[in-house]
C-alpha atoms as a PDB file:
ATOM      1  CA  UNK A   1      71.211  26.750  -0.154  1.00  0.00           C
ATOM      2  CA  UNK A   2      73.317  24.136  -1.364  1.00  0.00           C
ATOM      3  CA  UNK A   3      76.680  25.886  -0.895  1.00  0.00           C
ATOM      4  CA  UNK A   4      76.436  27.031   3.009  1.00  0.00           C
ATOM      5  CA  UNK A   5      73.063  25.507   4.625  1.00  0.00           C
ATOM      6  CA  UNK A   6      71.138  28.294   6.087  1.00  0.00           C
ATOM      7  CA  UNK A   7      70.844  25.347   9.016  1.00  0.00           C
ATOM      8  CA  UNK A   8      74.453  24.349   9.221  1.00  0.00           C
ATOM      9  CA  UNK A   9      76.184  21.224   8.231  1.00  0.00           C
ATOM     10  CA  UNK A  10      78.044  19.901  11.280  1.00  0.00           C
ATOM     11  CA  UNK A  11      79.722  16.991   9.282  1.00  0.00           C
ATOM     12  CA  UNK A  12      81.359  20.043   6.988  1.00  0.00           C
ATOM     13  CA  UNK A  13      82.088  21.972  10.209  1.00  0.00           C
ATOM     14  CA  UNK A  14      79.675  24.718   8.868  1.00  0.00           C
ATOM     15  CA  UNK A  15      77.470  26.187  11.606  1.00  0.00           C
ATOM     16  CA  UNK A  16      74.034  27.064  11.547  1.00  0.00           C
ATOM     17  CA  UNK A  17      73.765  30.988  10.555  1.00  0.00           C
ATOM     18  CA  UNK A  18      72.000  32.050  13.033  1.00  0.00           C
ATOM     19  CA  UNK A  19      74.066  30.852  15.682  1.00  0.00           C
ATOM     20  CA  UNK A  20      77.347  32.382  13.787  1.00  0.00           C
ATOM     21  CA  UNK A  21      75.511  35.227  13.459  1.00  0.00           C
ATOM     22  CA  UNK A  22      75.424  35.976  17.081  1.00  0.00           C
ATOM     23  CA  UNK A  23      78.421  34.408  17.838  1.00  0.00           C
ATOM     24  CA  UNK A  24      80.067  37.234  15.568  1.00  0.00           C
ATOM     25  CA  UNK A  25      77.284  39.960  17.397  1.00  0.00           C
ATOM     26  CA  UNK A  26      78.769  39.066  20.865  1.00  0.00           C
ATOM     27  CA  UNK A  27      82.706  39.531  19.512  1.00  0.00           C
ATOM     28  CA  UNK A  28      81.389  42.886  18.117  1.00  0.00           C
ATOM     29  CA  UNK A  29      79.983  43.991  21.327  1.00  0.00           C
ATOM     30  CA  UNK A  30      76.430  44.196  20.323  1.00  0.00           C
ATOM     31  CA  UNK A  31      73.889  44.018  22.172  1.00  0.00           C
ATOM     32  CA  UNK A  32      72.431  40.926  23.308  1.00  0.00           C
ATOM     33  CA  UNK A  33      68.751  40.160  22.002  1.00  0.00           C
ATOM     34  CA  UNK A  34      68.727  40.399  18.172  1.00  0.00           C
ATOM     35  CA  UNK A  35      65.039  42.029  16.679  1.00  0.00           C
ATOM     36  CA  UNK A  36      63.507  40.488  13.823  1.00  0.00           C
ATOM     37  CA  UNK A  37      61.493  42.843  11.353  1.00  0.00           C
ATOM     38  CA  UNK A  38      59.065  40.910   8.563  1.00  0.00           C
ATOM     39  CA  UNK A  39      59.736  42.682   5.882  1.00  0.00           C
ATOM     40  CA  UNK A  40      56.852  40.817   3.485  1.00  0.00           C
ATOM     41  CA  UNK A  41      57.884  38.710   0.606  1.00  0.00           C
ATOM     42  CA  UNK A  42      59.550  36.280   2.637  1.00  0.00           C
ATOM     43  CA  UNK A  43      62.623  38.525   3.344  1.00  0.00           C
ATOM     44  CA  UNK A  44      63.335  38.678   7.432  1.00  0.00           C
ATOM     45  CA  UNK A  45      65.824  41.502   8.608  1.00  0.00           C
ATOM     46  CA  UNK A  46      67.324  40.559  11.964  1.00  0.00           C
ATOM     47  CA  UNK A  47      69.237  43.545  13.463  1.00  0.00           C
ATOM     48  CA  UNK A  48      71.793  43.409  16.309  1.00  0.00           C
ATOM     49  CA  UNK A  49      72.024  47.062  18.133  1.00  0.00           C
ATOM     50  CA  UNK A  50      75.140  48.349  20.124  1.00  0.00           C
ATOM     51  CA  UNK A  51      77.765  47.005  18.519  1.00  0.00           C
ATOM     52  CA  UNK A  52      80.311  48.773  20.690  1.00  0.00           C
ATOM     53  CA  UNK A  53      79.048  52.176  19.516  1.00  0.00           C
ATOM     54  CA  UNK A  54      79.855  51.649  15.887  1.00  0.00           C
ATOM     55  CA  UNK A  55      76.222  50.987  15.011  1.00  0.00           C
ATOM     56  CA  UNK A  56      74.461  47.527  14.266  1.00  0.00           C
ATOM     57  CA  UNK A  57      74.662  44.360  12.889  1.00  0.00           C
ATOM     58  CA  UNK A  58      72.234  43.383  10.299  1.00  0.00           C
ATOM     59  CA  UNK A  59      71.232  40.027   8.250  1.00  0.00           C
ATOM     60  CA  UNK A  60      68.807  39.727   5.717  1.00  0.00           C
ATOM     61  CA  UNK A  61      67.542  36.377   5.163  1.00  0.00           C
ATOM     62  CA  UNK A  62      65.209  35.698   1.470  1.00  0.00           C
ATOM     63  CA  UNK A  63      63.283  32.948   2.136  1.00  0.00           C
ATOM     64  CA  UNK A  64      63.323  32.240  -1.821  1.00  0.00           C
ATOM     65  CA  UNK A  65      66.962  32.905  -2.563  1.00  0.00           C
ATOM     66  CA  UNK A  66      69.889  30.099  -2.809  1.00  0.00           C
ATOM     67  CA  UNK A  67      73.867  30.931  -2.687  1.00  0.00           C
ATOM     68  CA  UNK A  68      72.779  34.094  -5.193  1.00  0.00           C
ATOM     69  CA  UNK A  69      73.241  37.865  -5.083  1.00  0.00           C
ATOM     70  CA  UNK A  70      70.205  39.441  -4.430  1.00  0.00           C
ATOM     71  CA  UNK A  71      69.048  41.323  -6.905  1.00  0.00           C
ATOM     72  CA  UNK A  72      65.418  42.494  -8.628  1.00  0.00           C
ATOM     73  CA  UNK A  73      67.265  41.895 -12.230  1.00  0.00           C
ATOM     74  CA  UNK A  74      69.116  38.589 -13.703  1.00  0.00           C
ATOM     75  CA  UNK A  75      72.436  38.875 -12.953  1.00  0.00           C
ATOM     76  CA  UNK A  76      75.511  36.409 -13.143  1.00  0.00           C
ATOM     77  CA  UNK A  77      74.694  34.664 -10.000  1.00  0.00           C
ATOM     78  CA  UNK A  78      70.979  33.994 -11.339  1.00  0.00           C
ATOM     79  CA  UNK A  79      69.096  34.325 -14.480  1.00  0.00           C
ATOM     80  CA  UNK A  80      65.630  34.347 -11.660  1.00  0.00           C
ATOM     81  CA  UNK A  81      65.499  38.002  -9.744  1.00  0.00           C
ATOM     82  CA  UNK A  82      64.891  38.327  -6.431  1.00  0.00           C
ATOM     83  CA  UNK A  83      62.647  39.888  -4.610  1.00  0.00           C
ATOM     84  CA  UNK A  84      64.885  42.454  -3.632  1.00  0.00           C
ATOM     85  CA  UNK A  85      68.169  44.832  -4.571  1.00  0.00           C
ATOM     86  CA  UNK A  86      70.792  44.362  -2.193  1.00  0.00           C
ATOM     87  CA  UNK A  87      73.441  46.706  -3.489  1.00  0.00           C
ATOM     88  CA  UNK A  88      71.051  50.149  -2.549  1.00  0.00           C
ATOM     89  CA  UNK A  89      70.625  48.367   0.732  1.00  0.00           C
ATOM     90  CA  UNK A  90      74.443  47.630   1.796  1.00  0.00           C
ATOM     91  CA  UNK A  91      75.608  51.218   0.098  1.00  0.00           C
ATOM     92  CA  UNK A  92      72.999  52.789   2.403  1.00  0.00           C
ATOM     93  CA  UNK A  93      74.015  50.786   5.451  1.00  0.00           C
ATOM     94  CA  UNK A  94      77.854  51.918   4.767  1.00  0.00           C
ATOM     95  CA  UNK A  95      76.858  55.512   4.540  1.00  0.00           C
ATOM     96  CA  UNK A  96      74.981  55.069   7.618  1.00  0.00           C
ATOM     97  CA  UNK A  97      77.894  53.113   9.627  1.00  0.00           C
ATOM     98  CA  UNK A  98      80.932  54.278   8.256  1.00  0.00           C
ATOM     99  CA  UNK A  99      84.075  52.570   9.496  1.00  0.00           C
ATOM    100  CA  UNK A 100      86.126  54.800  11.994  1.00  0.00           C
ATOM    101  CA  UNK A 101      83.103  57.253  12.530  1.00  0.00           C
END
């Protein structure tokens, strides 16, 4: 990814993800330990539990996808589908962790 390195930029003040990522785990009270899950196709799901009771935090990294939405169709962002729909996955994850409940 061209827009945000996956592995940070320092000279552009842009951390790695990974380490944001937990910095942002640890302000949400996750936690501490994150779980990684191979999901096949080169997508990784890394999941953050505790989160102060409100549920989890969750990151899907696509090995094959730049600054795109995911998605298994051309879209705007990309003419080249990915290997997987991110919309079902977020709209579940909301239903799951609603905000206030």
């Amino acid at each position: 990814d061209t827009t945000i390195p996956y592995g940070g930029e320092p000279a552009k003040g842009l951390p790695a993800l990974p380490d944001w990522l937990a910095e942002r785990a640890a302000l949400a009270g996750c936690a501490p330990g994150a779980r990684d899950r191979d999901e096949g196709d080169g997508v990784t799901v890394r999941t953050w539990h505790g989160c102060d009771g409100r549920g989890a935090l969750v990151h899907y990294r696509i090995a094959s996808l730049a600054h795109d939405w995911p998605s298994t169709t051309p879209n705007p962002d990309s003419e080249t589908p990915a290997v997987m729909d991110a919309t079902p996955v977020i709209e579940r994850f909301m239903r799951t962790h609603p905000l206030g409940g």
